Coordinates of C-alpha atoms and ligand atoms in Angstrom, one line a residue:
M1 CA 10.5 -22.6 15.1
L2 CA 10.2 -21.1 11.2
F3 CA 12.0 -18.4 10.6
Q4 CA 11.2 -16.6 6.9
R5 CA 12.4 -13.6 8.6
P6 CA 15.1 -11.9 9.6
S7 CA 14.6 -11.3 13.4
H8 CA 17.0 -10.2 17.2
R9 CA 14.5 -10.3 20.0
T10 CA 12.0 -12.9 19.4
R11 CA 14.3 -15.1 18.0
V12 CA 16.9 -15.2 21.0
S13 CA 13.9 -14.2 22.9
F14 CA 12.2 -17.0 22.7
E15 CA 15.0 -19.7 22.7
V16 CA 16.2 -18.6 25.8
A17 CA 12.3 -18.7 27.8
I18 CA 12.8 -22.5 26.4
A19 CA 15.7 -23.3 27.9
R20 CA 15.5 -21.7 31.3
L21 CA 11.9 -23.6 30.5
G22 CA 14.3 -26.7 31.0
G23 CA 12.8 -27.2 27.1
S24 CA 14.3 -27.9 24.4
R25 CA 14.0 -26.4 20.8
T26 CA 15.6 -26.3 16.9
T27 CA 15.2 -24.2 14.9
L28 CA 14.8 -23.4 10.9
G29 CA 15.5 -20.1 9.1
E30 CA 13.5 -20.0 5.3
Q31 CA 15.8 -22.3 3.2
D32 CA 15.1 -25.7 6.1
V33 CA 11.6 -26.1 5.3
Q34 CA 10.4 -23.6 3.0
L35 CA 7.4 -23.3 4.6
G36 CA 4.4 -23.9 0.8
Y37 CA 7.7 -24.0 -1.6
R38 CA 10.0 -27.4 -0.7
E39 CA 5.6 -28.4 1.0
S40 CA 2.8 -27.2 1.4
V41 CA 2.1 -25.3 4.6
G42 CA -0.4 -27.8 5.6
D43 CA 2.0 -31.3 5.5
A44 CA 4.9 -29.6 7.2
A45 CA 2.7 -28.9 10.6
R46 CA 1.4 -32.6 9.6
V47 CA 4.9 -33.8 10.1
L48 CA 6.2 -31.0 12.7
D49 CA 3.2 -31.6 15.2
R50 CA 4.7 -35.3 16.0
Y51 CA 8.3 -34.2 16.4
V52 CA 7.1 -30.7 18.7
D53 CA 5.0 -29.9 21.4
G54 CA 4.4 -26.1 19.5
I55 CA 5.7 -23.9 17.1
V56 CA 7.0 -20.4 17.3
A57 CA 6.6 -18.7 13.7
R58 CA 7.6 -16.0 12.1
L59 CA 6.2 -15.8 8.6
R60 CA 5.6 -13.8 5.8
S61 CA 2.4 -14.5 5.0
H62 CA -0.3 -14.1 7.8
T63 CA -2.3 -16.5 5.3
D64 CA 0.1 -19.0 5.9
L65 CA 0.2 -18.5 10.2
V66 CA -4.0 -19.9 10.6
E67 CA -3.3 -22.6 7.8
L68 CA -0.1 -23.8 9.6
A69 CA -2.5 -22.8 13.3
S70 CA -5.4 -24.6 12.0
A71 CA -3.1 -28.2 10.1
A72 CA -1.0 -27.9 13.1
E73 CA -2.4 -30.1 16.3
K74 CA -0.3 -28.6 18.9
P75 CA 0.1 -24.3 19.7
V76 CA 1.3 -22.2 17.4
I77 CA 2.5 -19.0 18.5
N78 CA 2.9 -16.5 16.3
A79 CA 6.8 -14.2 16.6
L80 CA 5.1 -11.5 14.2
T81 CA 3.3 -12.0 10.5
E82 CA 3.0 -8.7 8.8
R83 CA -1.0 -8.1 9.5
S84 CA 0.3 -8.7 13.6
H85 CA 3.5 -9.0 16.3
P86 CA 0.8 -9.6 19.6
C87 CA 4.1 -11.6 21.5
Q88 CA 5.8 -8.2 21.4
I89 CA 2.7 -6.3 22.7
L90 CA 2.3 -8.6 25.8
A91 CA 6.2 -7.5 26.9
D92 CA 4.5 -3.9 26.0
L93 CA 2.3 -3.9 27.9
M94 CA 4.0 -5.9 31.0
T95 CA 6.5 -3.0 30.5
L96 CA 4.1 -0.2 31.1
E97 CA 2.3 -2.5 34.5
E98 CA 5.5 -2.6 35.6
V99 CA 6.3 2.1 35.3
R100 CA 2.8 2.9 34.8
G101 CA 0.5 1.3 36.8
P102 CA -3.1 -0.5 35.4
L103 CA -3.4 -0.8 32.3
A104 CA -6.8 0.8 33.2
R105 CA -5.9 4.5 33.5
Q106 CA -3.2 3.8 30.6
H107 CA -4.0 6.3 27.6
V108 CA -1.6 4.4 24.9
A109 CA -1.2 6.9 21.6
Y110 CA 0.2 5.0 18.5
V111 CA 1.4 6.7 16.4
G112 CA 2.7 5.6 12.3
D113 CA 2.4 3.1 10.9
G114 CA -1.3 1.0 10.4
N115 CA 1.0 -1.8 10.9
N116 CA 1.4 -5.2 12.4
I117 CA 2.2 -4.0 15.7
A118 CA -0.5 -1.0 15.4
T119 CA -2.6 -4.1 14.8
S120 CA -1.9 -5.8 18.3
L121 CA -2.0 -3.2 20.2
M122 CA -5.3 -2.4 18.4
E123 CA -6.6 -5.3 19.7
A124 CA -4.5 -5.4 22.9
S125 CA -6.6 -2.0 23.8
T126 CA -10.0 -3.4 23.0
R127 CA -10.1 -6.8 24.7
L128 CA -7.9 -5.4 27.7
G129 CA -9.8 -2.6 27.6
F130 CA -7.8 0.0 27.8
P131 CA -7.8 4.0 25.9
L132 CA -5.8 3.6 22.7
T133 CA -5.5 6.6 20.1
V134 CA -3.9 5.9 16.6
I135 CA -1.9 8.5 15.1
T136 CA -1.1 7.6 11.0
P137 CA -0.3 9.5 7.5
S138 CA -4.3 9.3 5.8
G139 CA -3.6 6.9 3.1
Y140 CA -1.1 4.9 5.6
E141 CA -4.5 3.9 8.9
P142 CA -5.0 0.2 9.4
D143 CA -7.2 -2.2 7.8
E144 CA -10.9 -1.2 8.2
A145 CA -10.4 -4.9 8.0
V146 CA -8.3 -4.9 11.2
I147 CA -10.2 -2.6 12.7
T148 CA -13.6 -5.0 12.7
R149 CA -11.9 -7.5 14.3
A150 CA -10.5 -5.3 16.8
R151 CA -13.8 -4.1 17.9
G152 CA -15.4 -7.3 17.4
L153 CA -13.1 -8.5 20.0
A154 CA -14.3 -5.4 22.9
L155 CA -15.8 -7.0 26.0
D156 CA -17.5 -3.6 27.4
G157 CA -17.0 -1.6 24.2
D158 CA -14.2 -0.1 23.1
R159 CA -12.0 3.2 23.6
L160 CA -10.2 2.4 20.4
S161 CA -8.7 5.7 17.7
I162 CA -7.7 6.5 15.2
T163 CA -7.0 10.1 13.7
N164 CA -4.7 11.4 11.0
E165 CA -4.1 14.2 13.5
L166 CA -0.6 14.6 15.7
A167 CA -2.6 16.7 18.3
K168 CA -4.1 13.8 19.3
V169 CA -1.6 12.3 21.2
E170 CA -2.2 14.9 24.8
G171 CA -3.8 13.5 27.6
A172 CA -1.2 10.2 26.4
T173 CA 0.5 8.7 29.2
A174 CA 2.2 6.6 27.2
I175 CA 4.1 7.4 23.4
Y176 CA 4.7 4.8 21.2
T177 CA 5.4 4.2 17.4
D178 CA 7.0 1.8 14.8
V179 CA 9.7 2.1 11.4
W180 CA 7.4 3.3 8.8
T181 CA 9.7 0.8 6.6
S182 CA 8.3 -2.3 7.9
M183 CA 9.9 -6.2 7.3
G184 CA 8.3 -6.4 3.4
H185 CA 7.9 -2.9 2.3
E186 CA 11.5 -1.8 2.2
T187 CA 10.9 -0.5 -1.9
E188 CA 9.1 1.7 -0.4
R189 CA 11.3 3.5 2.0
E190 CA 12.0 6.7 0.1
S191 CA 8.2 8.3 -1.0
R192 CA 7.7 6.8 2.7
R193 CA 10.3 8.9 4.6
R194 CA 8.6 12.2 3.1
V195 CA 5.1 10.6 3.5
F196 CA 5.9 9.8 7.8
A197 CA 8.6 13.0 7.9
E198 CA 5.9 15.2 10.3
Y199 CA 4.9 11.9 12.7
Q200 CA 8.3 11.6 14.2
V201 CA 8.2 10.8 17.7
N202 CA 10.5 14.1 19.2
E203 CA 11.4 16.4 21.3
A204 CA 8.9 18.7 20.7
L205 CA 6.3 15.6 20.4
M206 CA 8.2 13.5 24.2
S207 CA 6.8 18.2 25.2
A208 CA 3.7 18.0 25.0
V209 CA 3.7 15.3 26.8
P210 CA 6.1 15.7 30.0
D211 CA 4.3 12.9 32.0
A212 CA 4.0 10.1 28.9
V213 CA 6.8 6.9 28.6
F214 CA 8.3 6.7 25.1
M215 CA 7.6 3.2 24.1
H216 CA 9.1 1.8 20.5
C217 CA 9.3 -2.4 19.7
L218 CA 12.9 -2.0 17.9
P219 CA 14.4 -2.4 15.5
A220 CA 14.4 1.4 15.4
H221 CA 15.6 3.6 12.9
R222 CA 17.2 6.2 15.0
G223 CA 16.6 9.7 13.1
E224 CA 13.5 8.4 11.4
E225 CA 10.9 7.7 13.1
V226 CA 12.4 8.9 16.5
T227 CA 15.5 11.0 17.9
D228 CA 18.6 9.7 19.0
A229 CA 17.4 12.5 22.3
V230 CA 13.7 10.6 22.2
I231 CA 15.5 7.2 22.8
D232 CA 18.0 7.5 24.3
G233 CA 16.4 10.3 26.7
K234 CA 14.4 9.9 30.0
Q235 CA 10.5 9.1 28.9
S236 CA 12.4 6.1 26.7
V237 CA 11.3 2.6 28.4
V238 CA 12.9 0.6 25.2
F239 CA 15.2 -1.5 26.2
Q240 CA 12.5 -2.1 29.1
Q241 CA 10.5 -3.7 26.6
A242 CA 13.8 -5.1 24.6
G243 CA 14.4 -7.0 28.2
N244 CA 11.0 -7.8 29.1
R245 CA 10.2 -10.2 26.0
L246 CA 11.1 -13.0 28.3
Y247 CA 9.6 -12.3 30.9
A248 CA 6.0 -12.1 28.9
Q249 CA 6.7 -14.8 26.7
M250 CA 8.1 -17.5 29.1
A251 CA 4.6 -17.0 31.0
L252 CA 3.0 -17.0 28.0
M253 CA 4.9 -21.0 27.3
A254 CA 4.1 -21.5 31.0
E255 CA 0.6 -21.2 30.5
L256 CA 0.3 -23.1 27.0
F257 CA 2.6 -25.4 28.4
G258 CA 3.0 -25.5 31.7
S259 CA 1.6 -29.0 33.5
G260 CA -1.1 -27.1 35.5
T261 CA 0.1 -27.2 39.0
Ligands
CP301 N1 11.4 -6.1 18.1 C1 11.0 -7.6 17.3 O1 10.2 -8.8 17.1 O2 12.5 -7.6 17.3 P1 12.2 -8.3 16.1 O3 12.8 -8.9 14.5 O4 14.4 -8.7 16.4 O5 13.0 -9.6 16.4
NVA302 N1 6.4 -3.0 11.6 C1 7.6 -4.0 12.2 C2 7.3 -4.8 13.9 C3 9.3 -5.3 13.5 C4 9.7 -5.9 14.7 C5 8.0 -4.7 10.7 O1 6.7 -5.5 10.2 O2 9.5 -4.7 10.1

């Protein structure tokens, strides 16, 4: 496992999942491999390939992740980049099915920054066919290239909608938010606080969708994107999401590395 950024849930859930599946792992931090600095991404991939059955990587740059995956013959699992966080969304969709039933009957409203979580939700929505409304402040929408790629994954049309209007949470069965300032954007935190203030998920917003669950990938910045009353309230399923990281990743690795029997 390679981690260029901090991690709690992803690192611990992968470590425990690997152990429970009977595997072993080594976890390397930023200073160990020094990917792209001490050696090229491609060289590191070709060396790791000779030692391990797969690579779990949380990298700063999505381009580096793609390069790592291209150079390695073994599977590379994206443990978050600035562009996407697919393992998180696997656990989230598992949670949503557990608490609300089949995905086809859900309508997820994502409120906040058009970031890596939004991207992976969009890709899941178009590929799996559940409706998703992404609601962001103006100027913080997902990139056009990300939207185009997500729409291109649709097997049967897509029900993806991107808007700046908070009122579009109406009818949602799940409200999902994430931090306003993701890792790597820390210098923008003050300006983002001002821009995102009206997009806070608070009791007033949740009361517009009384049957919806509240979701967050964590870590949360309480008092910014979500209030204590909502994250600790009865609609919240955030700790179930965090717990399901373990099971979703066990399933992912059983699929990738299992014998197929
Ligand atoms: N949700 C998530 O990926 O958490 P960490 O950054 O702590 O791994
Ligand atoms: N968008 C957040 C997700 C953390 C799990 C970040 O990239 O910092």
